[in-house]
mmCIF file of C-alpha atoms in Angstrom:
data_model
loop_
_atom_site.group_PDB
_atom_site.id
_atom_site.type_symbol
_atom_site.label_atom_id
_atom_site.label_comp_id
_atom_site.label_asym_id
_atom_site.label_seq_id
_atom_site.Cartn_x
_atom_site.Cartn_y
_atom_site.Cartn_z
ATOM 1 C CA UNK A 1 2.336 -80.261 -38.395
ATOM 2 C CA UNK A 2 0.306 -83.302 -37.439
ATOM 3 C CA UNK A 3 -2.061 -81.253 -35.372
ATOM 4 C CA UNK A 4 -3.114 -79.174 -38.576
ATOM 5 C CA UNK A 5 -3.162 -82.148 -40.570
ATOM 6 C CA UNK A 6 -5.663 -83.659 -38.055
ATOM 7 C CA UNK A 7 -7.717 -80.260 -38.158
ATOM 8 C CA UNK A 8 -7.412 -79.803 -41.596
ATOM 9 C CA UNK A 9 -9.164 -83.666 -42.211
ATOM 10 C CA UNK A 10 -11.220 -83.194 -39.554
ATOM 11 C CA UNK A 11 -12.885 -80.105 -41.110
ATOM 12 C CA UNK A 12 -12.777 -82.088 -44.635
ATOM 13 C CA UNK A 13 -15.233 -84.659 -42.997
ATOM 14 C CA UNK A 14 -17.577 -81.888 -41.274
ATOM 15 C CA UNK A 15 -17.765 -80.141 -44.562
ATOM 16 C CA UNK A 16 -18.938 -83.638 -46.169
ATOM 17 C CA UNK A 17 -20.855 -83.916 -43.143
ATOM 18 C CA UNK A 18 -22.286 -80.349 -43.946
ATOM 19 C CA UNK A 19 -23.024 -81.244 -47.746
ATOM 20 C CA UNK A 20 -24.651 -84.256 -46.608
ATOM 21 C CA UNK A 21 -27.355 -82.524 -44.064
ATOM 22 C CA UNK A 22 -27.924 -79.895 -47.235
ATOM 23 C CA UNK A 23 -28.693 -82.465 -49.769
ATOM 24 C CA UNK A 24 -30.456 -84.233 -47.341
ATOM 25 C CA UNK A 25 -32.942 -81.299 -46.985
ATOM 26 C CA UNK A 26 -32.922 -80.591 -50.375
ATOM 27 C CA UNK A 27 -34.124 -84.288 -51.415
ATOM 28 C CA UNK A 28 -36.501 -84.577 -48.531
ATOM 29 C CA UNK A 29 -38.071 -80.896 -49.839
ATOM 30 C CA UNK A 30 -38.273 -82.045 -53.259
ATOM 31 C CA UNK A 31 -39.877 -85.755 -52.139
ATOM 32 C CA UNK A 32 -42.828 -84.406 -50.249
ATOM 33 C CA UNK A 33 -43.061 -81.770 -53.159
ATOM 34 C CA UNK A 34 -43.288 -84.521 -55.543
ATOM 35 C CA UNK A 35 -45.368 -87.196 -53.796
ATOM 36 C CA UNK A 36 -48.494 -84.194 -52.709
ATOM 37 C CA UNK A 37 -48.203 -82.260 -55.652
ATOM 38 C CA UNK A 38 -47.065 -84.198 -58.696
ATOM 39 C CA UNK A 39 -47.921 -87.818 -56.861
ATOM 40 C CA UNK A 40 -44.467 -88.991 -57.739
ATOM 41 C CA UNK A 41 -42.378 -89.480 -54.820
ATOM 42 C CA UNK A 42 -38.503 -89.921 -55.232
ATOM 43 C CA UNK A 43 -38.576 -93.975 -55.635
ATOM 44 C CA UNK A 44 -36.032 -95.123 -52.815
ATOM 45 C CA UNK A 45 -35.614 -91.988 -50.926
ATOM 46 C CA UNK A 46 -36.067 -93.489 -47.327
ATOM 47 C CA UNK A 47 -33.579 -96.338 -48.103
ATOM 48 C CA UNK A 48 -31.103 -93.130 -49.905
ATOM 49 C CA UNK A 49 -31.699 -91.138 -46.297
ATOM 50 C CA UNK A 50 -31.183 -93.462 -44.026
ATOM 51 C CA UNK A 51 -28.111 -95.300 -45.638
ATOM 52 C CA UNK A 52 -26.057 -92.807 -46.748
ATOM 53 C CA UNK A 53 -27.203 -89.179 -45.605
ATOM 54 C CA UNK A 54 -27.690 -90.518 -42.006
ATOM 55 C CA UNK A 55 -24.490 -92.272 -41.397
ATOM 56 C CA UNK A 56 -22.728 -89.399 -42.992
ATOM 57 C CA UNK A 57 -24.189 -86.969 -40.720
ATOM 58 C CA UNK A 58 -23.791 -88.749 -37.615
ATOM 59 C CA UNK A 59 -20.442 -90.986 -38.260
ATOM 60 C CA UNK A 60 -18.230 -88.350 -40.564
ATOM 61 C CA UNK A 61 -18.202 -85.358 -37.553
ATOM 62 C CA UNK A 62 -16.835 -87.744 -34.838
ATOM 63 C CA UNK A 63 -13.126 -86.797 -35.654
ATOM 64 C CA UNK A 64 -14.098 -83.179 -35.137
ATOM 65 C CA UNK A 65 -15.878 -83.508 -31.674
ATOM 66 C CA UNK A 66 -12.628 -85.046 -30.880
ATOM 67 C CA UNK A 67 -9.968 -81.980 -32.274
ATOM 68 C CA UNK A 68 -12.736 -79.700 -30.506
ATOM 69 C CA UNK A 69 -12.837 -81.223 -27.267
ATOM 70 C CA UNK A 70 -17.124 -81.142 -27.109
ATOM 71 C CA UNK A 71 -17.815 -84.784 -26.471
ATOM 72 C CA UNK A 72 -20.298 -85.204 -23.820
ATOM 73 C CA UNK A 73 -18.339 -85.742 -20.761
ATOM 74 C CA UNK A 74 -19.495 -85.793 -16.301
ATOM 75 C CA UNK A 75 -17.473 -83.670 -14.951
ATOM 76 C CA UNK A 76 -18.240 -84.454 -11.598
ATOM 77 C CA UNK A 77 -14.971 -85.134 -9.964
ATOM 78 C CA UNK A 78 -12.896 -83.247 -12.380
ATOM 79 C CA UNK A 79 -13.296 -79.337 -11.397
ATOM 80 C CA UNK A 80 -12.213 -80.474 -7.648
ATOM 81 C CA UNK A 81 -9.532 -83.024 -8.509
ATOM 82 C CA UNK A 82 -5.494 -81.769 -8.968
ATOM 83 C CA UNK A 83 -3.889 -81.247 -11.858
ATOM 84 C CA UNK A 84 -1.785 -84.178 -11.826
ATOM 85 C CA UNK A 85 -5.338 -86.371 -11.704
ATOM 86 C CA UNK A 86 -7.223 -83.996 -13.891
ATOM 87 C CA UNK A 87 -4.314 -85.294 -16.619
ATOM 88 C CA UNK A 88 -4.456 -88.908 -15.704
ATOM 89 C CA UNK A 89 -8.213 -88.219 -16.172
ATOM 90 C CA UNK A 90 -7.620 -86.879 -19.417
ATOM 91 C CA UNK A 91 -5.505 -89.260 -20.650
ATOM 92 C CA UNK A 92 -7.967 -92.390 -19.550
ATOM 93 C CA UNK A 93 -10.507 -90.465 -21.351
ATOM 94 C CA UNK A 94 -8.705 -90.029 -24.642
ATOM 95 C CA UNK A 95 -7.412 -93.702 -23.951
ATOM 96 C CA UNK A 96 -10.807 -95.120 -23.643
ATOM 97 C CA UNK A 97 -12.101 -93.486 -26.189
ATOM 98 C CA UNK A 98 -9.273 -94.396 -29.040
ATOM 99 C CA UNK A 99 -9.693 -97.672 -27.673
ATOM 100 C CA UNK A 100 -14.296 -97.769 -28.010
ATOM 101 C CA UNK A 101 -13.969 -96.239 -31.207
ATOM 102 C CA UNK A 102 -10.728 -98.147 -32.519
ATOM 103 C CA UNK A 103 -12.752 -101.260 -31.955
ATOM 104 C CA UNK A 104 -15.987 -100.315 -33.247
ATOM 105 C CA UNK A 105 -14.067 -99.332 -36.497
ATOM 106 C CA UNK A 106 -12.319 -102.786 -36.440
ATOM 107 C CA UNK A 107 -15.669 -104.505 -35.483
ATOM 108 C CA UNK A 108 -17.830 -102.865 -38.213
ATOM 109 C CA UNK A 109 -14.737 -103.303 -41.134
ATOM 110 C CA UNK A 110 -16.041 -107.031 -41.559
ATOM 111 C CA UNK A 111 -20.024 -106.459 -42.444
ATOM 112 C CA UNK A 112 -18.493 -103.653 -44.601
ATOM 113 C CA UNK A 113 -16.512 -105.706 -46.528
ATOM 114 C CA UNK A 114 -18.910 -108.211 -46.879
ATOM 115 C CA UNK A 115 -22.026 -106.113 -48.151
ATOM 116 C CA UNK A 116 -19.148 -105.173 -50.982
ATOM 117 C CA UNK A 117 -18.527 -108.333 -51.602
ATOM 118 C CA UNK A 118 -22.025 -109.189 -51.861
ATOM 119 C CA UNK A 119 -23.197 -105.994 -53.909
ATOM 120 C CA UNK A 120 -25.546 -105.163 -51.151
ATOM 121 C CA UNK A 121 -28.701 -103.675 -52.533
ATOM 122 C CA UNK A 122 -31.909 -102.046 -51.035
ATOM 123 C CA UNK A 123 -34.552 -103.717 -53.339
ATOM 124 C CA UNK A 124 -37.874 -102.186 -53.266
ATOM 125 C CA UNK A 125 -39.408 -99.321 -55.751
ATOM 126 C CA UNK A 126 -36.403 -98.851 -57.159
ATOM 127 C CA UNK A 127 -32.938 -100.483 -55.874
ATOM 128 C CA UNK A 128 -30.548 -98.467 -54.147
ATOM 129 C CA UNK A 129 -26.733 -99.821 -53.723
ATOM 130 C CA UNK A 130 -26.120 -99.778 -49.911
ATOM 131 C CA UNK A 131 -22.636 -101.300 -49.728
ATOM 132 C CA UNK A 132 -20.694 -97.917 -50.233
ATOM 133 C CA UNK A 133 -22.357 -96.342 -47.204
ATOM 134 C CA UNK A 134 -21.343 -99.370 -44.855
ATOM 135 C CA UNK A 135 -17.393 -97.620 -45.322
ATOM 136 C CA UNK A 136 -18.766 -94.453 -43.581
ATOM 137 C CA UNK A 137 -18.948 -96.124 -40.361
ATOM 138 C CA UNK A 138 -15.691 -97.939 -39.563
ATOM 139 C CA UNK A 139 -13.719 -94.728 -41.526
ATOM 140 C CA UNK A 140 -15.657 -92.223 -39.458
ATOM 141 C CA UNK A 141 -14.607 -94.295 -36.388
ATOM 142 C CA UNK A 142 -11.353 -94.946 -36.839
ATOM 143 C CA UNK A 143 -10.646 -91.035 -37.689
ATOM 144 C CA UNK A 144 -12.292 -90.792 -34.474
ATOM 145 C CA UNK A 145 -10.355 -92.890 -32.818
ATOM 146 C CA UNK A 146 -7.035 -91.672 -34.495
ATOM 147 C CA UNK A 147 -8.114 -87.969 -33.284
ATOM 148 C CA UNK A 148 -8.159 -89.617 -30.051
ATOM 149 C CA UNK A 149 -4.568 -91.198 -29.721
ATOM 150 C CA UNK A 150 -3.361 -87.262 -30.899
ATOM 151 C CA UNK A 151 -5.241 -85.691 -27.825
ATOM 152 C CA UNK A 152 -3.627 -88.666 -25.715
ATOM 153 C CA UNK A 153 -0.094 -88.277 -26.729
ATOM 154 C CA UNK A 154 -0.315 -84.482 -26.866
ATOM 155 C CA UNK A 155 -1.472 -85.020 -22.867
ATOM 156 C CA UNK A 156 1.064 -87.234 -22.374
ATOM 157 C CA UNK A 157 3.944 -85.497 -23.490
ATOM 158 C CA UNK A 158 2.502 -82.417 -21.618
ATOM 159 C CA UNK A 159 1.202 -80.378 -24.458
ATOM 160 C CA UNK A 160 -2.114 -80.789 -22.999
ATOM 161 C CA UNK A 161 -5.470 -81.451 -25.573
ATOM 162 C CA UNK A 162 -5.361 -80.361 -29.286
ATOM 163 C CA UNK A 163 -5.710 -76.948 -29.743
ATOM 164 C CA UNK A 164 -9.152 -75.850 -29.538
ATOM 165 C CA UNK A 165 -7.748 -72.198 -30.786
ATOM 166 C CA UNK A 166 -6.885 -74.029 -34.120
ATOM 167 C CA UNK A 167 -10.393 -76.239 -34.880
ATOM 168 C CA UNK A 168 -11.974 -72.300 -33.946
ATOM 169 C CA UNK A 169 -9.844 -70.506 -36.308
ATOM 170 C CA UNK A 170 -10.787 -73.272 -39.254
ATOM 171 C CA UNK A 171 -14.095 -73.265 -38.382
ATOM 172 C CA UNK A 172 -14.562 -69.426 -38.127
ATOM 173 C CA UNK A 173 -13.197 -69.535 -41.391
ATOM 174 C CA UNK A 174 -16.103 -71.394 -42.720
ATOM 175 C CA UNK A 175 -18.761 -68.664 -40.979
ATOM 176 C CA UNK A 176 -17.390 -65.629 -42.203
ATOM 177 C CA UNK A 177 -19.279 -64.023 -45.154
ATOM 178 C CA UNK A 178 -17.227 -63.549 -48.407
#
């Protein structure tokens, strides 16, 4: 139950994720359109791109690199090591992770709360509210880092790493034409 739950919000935040990269096309597209052939650029679209669509594109799919297994990892000693120490290995890594992004979450919570408290703003041509997207990045980690603690207890208690059979059969879900 808790390992579909985990897939299920994990795929919520890659579909975000998903929307984000579109729209972020889509405004890019339509702000070069406007600035060389109408001479009206969308006022504030760097500020809009780099605060929100950005963040949300790289911070929002960290939970599902996690359920999927597909963070970068050396795998140097691990294809000739045991079983017993490919597990312990496992389990540091999920530790150590839940622990780096568990503490960036915790770490970035403060300047997030503060830029609300402040009504942080992006004043140039046009002023674009910045506090909202300063949530993305302590909520993507801690996901992250929530994914993370799964993986380690399902190692733990010998069930070995999330399914990667279930974040495939949501996410071949999303390919398949209608």
């Amino acid at each position: 139950m808790m390992e579909k739950l985990t897939v299920g919000a994990s795929k919520v935040l890659v579909l975000i994720c998903s929307a984000a990269l579109v729209l972020m096309m889509l405004q890019v597209t339509l702000d070069v359109a406007g600035k060389y052939l109408l001479h009206e650029p969308i006022p504030g679209n760097e500020t809009i791109v780099a605060s929100y669509y950005m963040v949300a594109i790289v911070f929002l799919p960290l939970a599902w690199v996690e359920v999927r297994g597909e963070a970068i990892v050396v795998e140097l000693l691990y294809g000739i090591a045991s079983r017993p120490l490919r597990q312990l290995m496992a389990a540091l890594g999920a530790a150590v992770t839940a622990v780096c992004y568990g503490f960036l979450a915790w770490f970035l919570w403060a300047p997030a709360m503060h830029a609300y408290s402040i009504g942080e703003f992006d004043a140039g041509t046009w002023d674009v509210v910045t506090w909202p997207s300063r949530f993305l990045l302590p909520a993507g980690l801690a996901f992250g880092a929530l994914v993370a603690l799964l993986q380690l207890a399902c190692i733990l208690t010998g069930k070995g790493p999330l399914s990667r059979d279930a974040a495939e059969d949501d996410v071949s879900e999303l390919s398949d034409p209608i």
